[in-house]
Short mmCIF file of C-alpha atoms and ligand atoms in Angstrom, two decimals:
data_model
loop_
_atom_site.label_atom_id
_atom_site.label_comp_id
_atom_site.label_asym_id
_atom_site.label_seq_id
_atom_site.Cartn_x
_atom_site.Cartn_y
_atom_site.Cartn_z
CA MET I 1 23.82 3.90 11.77
CA SER I 2 21.40 1.08 12.65
CA ALA I 3 18.84 -0.22 10.17
CA LYS I 4 15.42 1.44 10.37
CA LEU I 5 13.41 -1.77 10.77
CA GLU I 6 15.83 -3.88 12.80
CA GLY I 7 14.04 -6.91 14.27
CA LYS I 8 10.59 -5.83 13.09
CA THR I 9 7.91 -7.90 11.37
CA ALA I 10 5.79 -6.83 8.40
CA VAL I 11 2.93 -7.79 6.11
CA VAL I 12 3.05 -6.42 2.56
CA THR I 13 0.01 -6.81 0.31
CA GLY I 14 0.37 -6.64 -3.46
CA ALA I 15 3.82 -8.13 -2.82
CA ALA I 16 4.02 -9.63 -6.31
CA GLY I 17 3.69 -6.21 -7.90
CA ALA I 18 6.29 -3.62 -8.81
CA LEU I 19 5.95 -1.48 -5.68
CA GLY I 20 5.08 -4.29 -3.24
CA SER I 21 8.14 -6.32 -4.20
CA ALA I 22 10.38 -3.23 -4.06
CA VAL I 23 9.05 -2.43 -0.57
CA ALA I 24 9.73 -5.97 0.65
CA THR I 25 13.22 -5.91 -0.90
CA HIS I 26 13.97 -2.55 0.74
CA PHE I 27 12.62 -3.72 4.11
CA ALA I 28 15.17 -6.55 3.92
CA THR I 29 18.00 -4.00 3.63
CA GLU I 30 16.54 -2.20 6.67
CA GLY I 31 16.77 -5.22 8.97
CA ILE I 32 13.28 -6.72 8.86
CA ARG I 33 13.15 -10.01 10.82
CA ALA I 34 10.04 -11.62 9.35
CA ILE I 35 7.64 -10.76 6.54
CA VAL I 36 4.42 -11.99 4.94
CA LEU I 37 4.34 -11.53 1.17
CA ALA I 38 0.62 -11.48 0.34
CA ASP I 39 -0.92 -11.25 -3.11
CA ILE I 40 -3.91 -12.51 -5.07
CA ASN I 41 -1.30 -13.88 -7.50
CA LEU I 42 0.54 -16.19 -5.09
CA ASP I 43 2.72 -17.88 -7.75
CA ALA I 44 4.32 -14.54 -8.56
CA VAL I 45 5.79 -14.01 -5.07
CA GLY I 46 7.78 -17.27 -5.08
CA ALA I 47 11.07 -15.90 -6.43
CA LEU I 48 11.01 -12.90 -4.08
CA ALA I 49 10.29 -15.21 -1.14
CA GLU I 50 13.37 -17.30 -1.99
CA THR I 51 15.57 -14.21 -2.34
CA LEU I 52 14.53 -12.92 1.08
CA ARG I 53 14.88 -16.34 2.75
CA ALA I 54 18.45 -16.47 1.47
CA GLN I 55 19.02 -13.34 3.58
CA ASP I 56 17.90 -15.19 6.74
CA ILE I 57 14.52 -13.47 6.86
CA GLU I 58 11.51 -15.53 7.96
CA VAL I 59 9.17 -15.35 4.96
CA VAL I 60 5.58 -16.49 4.53
CA ALA I 61 4.16 -16.30 0.99
CA GLU I 62 0.39 -16.28 1.23
CA HIS I 63 -2.62 -15.90 -1.04
CA LEU I 64 -4.74 -12.88 -0.17
CA ASP I 65 -7.63 -11.20 -1.92
CA VAL I 66 -7.80 -7.92 -0.02
CA ALA I 67 -11.46 -7.59 -0.98
CA ASP I 68 -12.18 -10.58 1.27
CA GLY I 69 -12.27 -9.31 4.87
CA ASP I 70 -12.33 -12.77 6.45
CA GLU I 71 -9.24 -13.83 4.50
CA PHE I 72 -7.44 -10.63 5.57
CA ASP I 73 -8.40 -11.18 9.25
CA ALA I 74 -7.07 -14.75 9.13
CA LEU I 75 -3.81 -13.73 7.45
CA ILE I 76 -3.04 -11.00 10.02
CA HIS I 77 -4.04 -13.24 12.95
CA ASN I 78 -1.88 -16.12 11.72
CA ALA I 79 1.08 -13.83 11.09
CA ALA I 80 0.82 -12.33 14.57
CA VAL I 81 0.74 -15.81 16.12
CA ARG I 82 3.64 -17.06 14.02
CA PHE I 83 5.90 -13.98 14.37
CA GLY I 84 4.83 -13.03 17.91
CA ALA I 85 3.54 -9.64 16.69
CA ILE I 86 2.91 -7.58 13.57
CA ASP I 87 4.82 -4.29 13.64
CA THR I 88 3.79 -2.97 10.24
CA LEU I 89 1.27 -3.51 7.46
CA VAL I 90 1.83 -2.01 4.02
CA ASN I 91 -1.42 -1.93 2.02
CA THR I 92 0.02 -1.92 -1.51
CA ALA I 93 -2.49 -4.05 -3.45
CA GLY I 94 -4.33 -1.94 -5.98
CA ILE I 95 -5.90 -1.93 -9.42
CA VAL I 96 -6.68 0.74 -11.98
CA SER I 97 -10.15 1.32 -13.36
CA PRO I 98 -11.07 1.17 -17.07
CA ASN I 99 -9.84 4.16 -19.09
CA ALA I 100 -13.31 5.66 -19.54
CA ARG I 101 -15.46 8.63 -18.64
CA ILE I 102 -18.18 8.21 -16.04
CA HIS I 103 -21.09 7.71 -18.45
CA ASN I 104 -19.30 4.74 -20.03
CA LEU I 105 -18.50 2.96 -16.77
CA SER I 106 -20.56 0.09 -15.42
CA THR I 107 -21.47 -0.23 -11.77
CA ALA I 108 -19.22 -3.29 -11.70
CA ASP I 109 -16.26 -1.17 -12.92
CA TRP I 110 -16.88 1.24 -10.05
CA GLU I 111 -17.35 -1.47 -7.44
CA ARG I 112 -14.25 -3.43 -8.48
CA SER I 113 -11.95 -0.42 -7.89
CA MET I 114 -13.65 0.39 -4.62
CA SER I 115 -13.54 -3.19 -3.36
CA VAL I 116 -9.80 -3.62 -3.95
CA ASN I 117 -8.39 -0.12 -3.40
CA LEU I 118 -10.63 1.25 -0.66
CA THR I 119 -12.42 -1.70 0.96
CA GLY I 120 -9.18 -3.70 0.74
CA THR I 121 -7.37 -0.99 2.71
CA PHE I 122 -10.25 -0.86 5.21
CA HIS I 123 -9.99 -4.64 5.65
CA GLY I 124 -6.25 -4.36 6.33
CA ILE I 125 -6.63 -1.59 8.92
CA ARG I 126 -9.50 -3.46 10.57
CA ALA I 127 -7.57 -6.74 10.71
CA VAL I 128 -4.58 -5.07 12.37
CA ALA I 129 -6.81 -3.16 14.80
CA ARG I 130 -8.56 -6.41 15.76
CA THR I 131 -5.28 -8.24 16.30
CA ALA I 132 -2.80 -5.65 17.51
CA ARG I 133 -4.59 -3.15 19.74
CA LYS I 134 -2.87 -4.43 22.87
CA LYS I 135 0.55 -3.92 21.27
CA THR I 136 1.94 -0.41 21.15
CA ASN I 137 4.05 0.85 18.27
CA VAL I 138 2.33 -0.55 15.20
CA SER I 139 2.53 1.29 11.89
CA ILE I 140 0.17 0.91 8.94
CA VAL I 141 1.23 2.43 5.62
CA ASN I 142 -1.44 2.75 2.93
CA ILE I 143 -0.43 3.26 -0.69
CA ALA I 144 -2.80 5.91 -2.02
CA SER I 145 -1.96 8.08 -5.07
CA VAL I 146 -1.74 11.70 -6.17
CA SER I 147 -4.92 10.82 -8.07
CA GLY I 148 -6.62 10.98 -4.66
CA LEU I 149 -5.55 14.63 -4.35
CA THR I 150 -5.81 15.86 -7.96
CA ALA I 151 -8.69 15.16 -10.36
CA TRP I 152 -8.05 12.96 -13.39
CA THR I 153 -10.47 12.43 -16.25
CA TYR I 154 -11.10 8.86 -17.47
CA ALA I 155 -10.29 7.47 -14.01
CA ALA I 156 -13.18 8.31 -11.67
CA PRO I 157 -13.31 4.99 -9.75
CA TYR I 158 -9.53 4.94 -9.26
CA CYS I 159 -9.36 8.60 -8.16
CA ALA I 160 -12.34 8.31 -5.83
CA SER I 161 -11.03 5.11 -4.25
CA LYS I 162 -7.62 6.69 -3.61
CA ALA I 163 -9.20 9.86 -2.16
CA GLY I 164 -11.10 7.50 0.12
CA VAL I 165 -7.86 5.83 1.19
CA ILE I 166 -6.40 9.24 2.14
CA HIS I 167 -9.36 10.16 4.33
CA LEU I 168 -9.71 6.66 5.78
CA THR I 169 -6.05 7.00 6.79
CA ARG I 170 -6.89 10.16 8.78
CA VAL I 171 -9.92 8.65 10.50
CA ALA I 172 -8.08 5.44 11.41
CA ALA I 173 -5.10 7.44 12.72
CA LEU I 174 -7.41 9.33 15.05
CA GLU I 175 -9.29 6.23 16.19
CA TYR I 176 -6.19 4.19 17.07
CA ALA I 177 -3.55 6.74 18.16
CA LYS I 178 -4.23 6.11 21.85
CA GLU I 179 -3.84 2.37 21.24
CA GLY I 180 -0.39 2.63 19.73
CA ILE I 181 -1.31 2.18 16.06
CA ARG I 182 -0.13 4.85 13.64
CA VAL I 183 -1.75 5.04 10.20
CA ASN I 184 -0.18 6.99 7.33
CA ALA I 185 -0.30 6.97 3.54
CA VAL I 186 2.07 7.54 0.67
CA CYS I 187 0.75 9.30 -2.44
CA PRO I 188 2.96 8.35 -5.37
CA GLY I 189 3.08 10.10 -8.69
CA THR I 190 3.42 7.86 -11.72
CA PHE I 191 6.04 5.12 -11.97
CA PRO I 192 5.29 3.00 -15.06
CA THR I 193 4.29 -0.60 -14.21
CA ALA I 194 1.81 -3.24 -15.33
CA LEU I 195 -0.91 -0.89 -14.07
CA HIS I 196 -0.36 1.24 -17.17
CA ASP I 197 -0.48 -1.58 -19.73
CA SER I 198 -4.00 -0.59 -20.80
CA LEU I 199 -3.10 3.07 -21.41
CA PRO I 200 -2.45 4.38 -24.94
CA ALA I 201 1.23 5.42 -25.45
CA ASP I 202 0.31 9.07 -26.02
CA ALA I 203 -1.56 9.15 -22.71
CA LEU I 204 1.57 7.91 -20.94
CA THR I 205 3.70 10.59 -22.61
CA ALA I 206 1.23 13.27 -21.54
CA ILE I 207 1.38 11.98 -17.96
CA GLU I 208 5.19 12.01 -17.96
CA ASP I 209 5.20 15.62 -19.19
CA ARG I 210 3.29 16.58 -16.05
CA HIS I 211 6.05 15.26 -13.75
CA PRO I 212 8.73 17.98 -13.38
CA LEU I 213 11.25 15.33 -12.25
CA GLY I 214 10.01 12.81 -14.87
CA PHE I 215 8.56 9.39 -14.15
CA GLY I 216 9.60 7.68 -10.94
CA ALA I 217 10.55 4.07 -10.21
CA PRO I 218 9.33 1.83 -7.37
CA THR I 219 12.63 2.39 -5.56
CA ASP I 220 11.85 6.13 -5.44
CA LEU I 221 9.00 5.27 -3.05
CA THR I 222 10.56 2.66 -0.80
CA GLY I 223 12.47 5.09 1.46
CA ALA I 224 9.24 6.97 2.22
CA VAL I 225 7.42 3.72 3.05
CA ALA I 226 10.28 2.55 5.30
CA PHE I 227 10.34 5.92 7.09
CA LEU I 228 6.61 5.70 7.86
CA ALA I 229 6.95 2.06 8.92
CA SER I 230 9.85 2.83 11.24
CA ASP I 231 10.20 4.45 14.65
CA GLU I 232 11.77 7.50 12.99
CA SER I 233 8.19 8.59 12.20
CA ARG I 234 6.93 7.84 15.72
CA TRP I 235 5.22 11.27 16.01
CA VAL I 236 3.66 11.14 12.52
CA THR I 237 0.14 9.83 12.06
CA GLY I 238 -2.77 10.50 9.71
CA HIS I 239 -0.34 11.97 7.19
CA SER I 240 -0.35 11.44 3.43
CA LEU I 241 3.20 11.82 2.18
CA VAL I 242 3.31 12.97 -1.44
CA VAL I 243 6.20 11.44 -3.40
CA ASP I 244 5.47 12.47 -6.96
CA GLY I 245 8.39 14.09 -8.76
CA GLY I 246 6.60 17.43 -8.43
CA TYR I 247 3.42 16.30 -10.22
CA SER I 248 1.05 18.04 -7.81
CA LEU I 249 2.95 21.37 -7.68
CA PRO I 250 1.18 23.35 -10.45
N1 LIG A 319 2.37 2.63 -10.67
C1 LIG A 319 1.99 3.88 -10.42
O1 LIG A 319 2.25 4.83 -11.19
C2 LIG A 319 1.22 4.18 -9.17
C3 LIG A 319 0.99 5.52 -8.84
C4 LIG A 319 0.27 5.82 -7.68
C5 LIG A 319 -0.17 4.79 -6.87
N2 LIG A 319 0.09 3.50 -7.22
C6 LIG A 319 -0.41 2.45 -6.35
O2 LIG A 319 0.68 1.64 -5.95
C7 LIG A 319 0.20 0.32 -5.67
C8 LIG A 319 1.06 -0.70 -6.39
O3 LIG A 319 0.99 -0.45 -7.78
P1 LIG A 319 2.01 -1.11 -8.82
O4 LIG A 319 2.27 -0.06 -9.84
O5 LIG A 319 3.14 -1.75 -8.11
O6 LIG A 319 1.06 -2.16 -9.52
P2 LIG A 319 1.27 -3.71 -9.84
O7 LIG A 319 0.16 -4.08 -10.76
O8 LIG A 319 2.68 -3.98 -10.26
O9 LIG A 319 1.04 -4.38 -8.42
C9 LIG A 319 -0.23 -4.50 -7.83
C10 LIG A 319 -0.28 -5.84 -7.13
O10 LIG A 319 -1.52 -5.93 -6.43
C11 LIG A 319 -2.00 -7.26 -6.60
N3 LIG A 319 -3.45 -7.29 -6.44
C12 LIG A 319 -4.39 -6.82 -7.27
N4 LIG A 319 -5.62 -7.05 -6.77
C13 LIG A 319 -5.43 -7.68 -5.58
C14 LIG A 319 -6.31 -8.15 -4.58
N5 LIG A 319 -7.64 -8.08 -4.74
N6 LIG A 319 -5.78 -8.71 -3.47
C15 LIG A 319 -4.45 -8.81 -3.32
N7 LIG A 319 -3.55 -8.39 -4.25
C16 LIG A 319 -4.05 -7.82 -5.35
C17 LIG A 319 -1.58 -7.66 -8.01
O11 LIG A 319 -1.58 -9.07 -8.19
C18 LIG A 319 -0.20 -7.03 -8.09
O12 LIG A 319 0.80 -7.93 -7.67
C19 LIG A 319 -1.28 0.31 -6.08
O13 LIG A 319 -2.09 0.50 -4.94
C20 LIG A 319 -1.38 1.51 -7.01
O14 LIG A 319 -2.68 2.04 -7.07
C21 LIG A 319 0.77 3.18 -8.35
#
């Protein structure tokens, strides 16, 4: 059986993080030819970049603040020039909002989540659409969350931004289908990472209890991301694929 992403090129944002680095590592096992590892924390992608280069993959490690649309445009343009084309963008970069109810949140708390999670995803889709519309067979995979489908207390900016990502995915899929760009999302349940550092331990236990299959790990998501990035999903667009250990069943 051939690898799902044989000869393809990719940009992964949030590549220094738990899921972003797992996605990049998995893409390497699926035959990716070239990849941009983009993160606001550039130093943290160095080791991953070396590991992938040792597998004969062309790797660019690049600073990116997804909230900066000009920086995102430049990164996608430069990658397309360098690699010849961008086949897939995985919008993984994301942040949680403060663990607080709405009346205790500042406008800045709200805007920070929106600017990274939702506007950052918008910037990524826009950059690819500006660069790649003449190329058919491009796949964008947005990392949303089950929190965009189910309501959580103490997390209004995060939930609202992820719900926005899910609907933006549908609109973008419709706008660009005829131009060969598919846009899908993955909605993970909880897999404990640095994102949860600010949560009290009892809150984490309560969250785990709500996952019939228990907490996940980044590698439980990577197959779904690779499927949506690959030609195996060529007739799938605008979809939000829930991968959540059963969290959203009840
Ligand atoms: N961990 C979970 O349980 C969970 C569940 C559902 C969805 N998600 C989503 O998965 C994605 C990855 O989460 P993770 O758990 O791997 O978190 P993580 O904190 O390990 O990784 C997030 C990465 O995004 C980067 N980042 C943050 N702001 C950025 C910006 N402005 N520009 C560029 N990069 C930026 C960080 O430096 C970090 O490397 C996020 O979008 C998150 O919302 C996570």
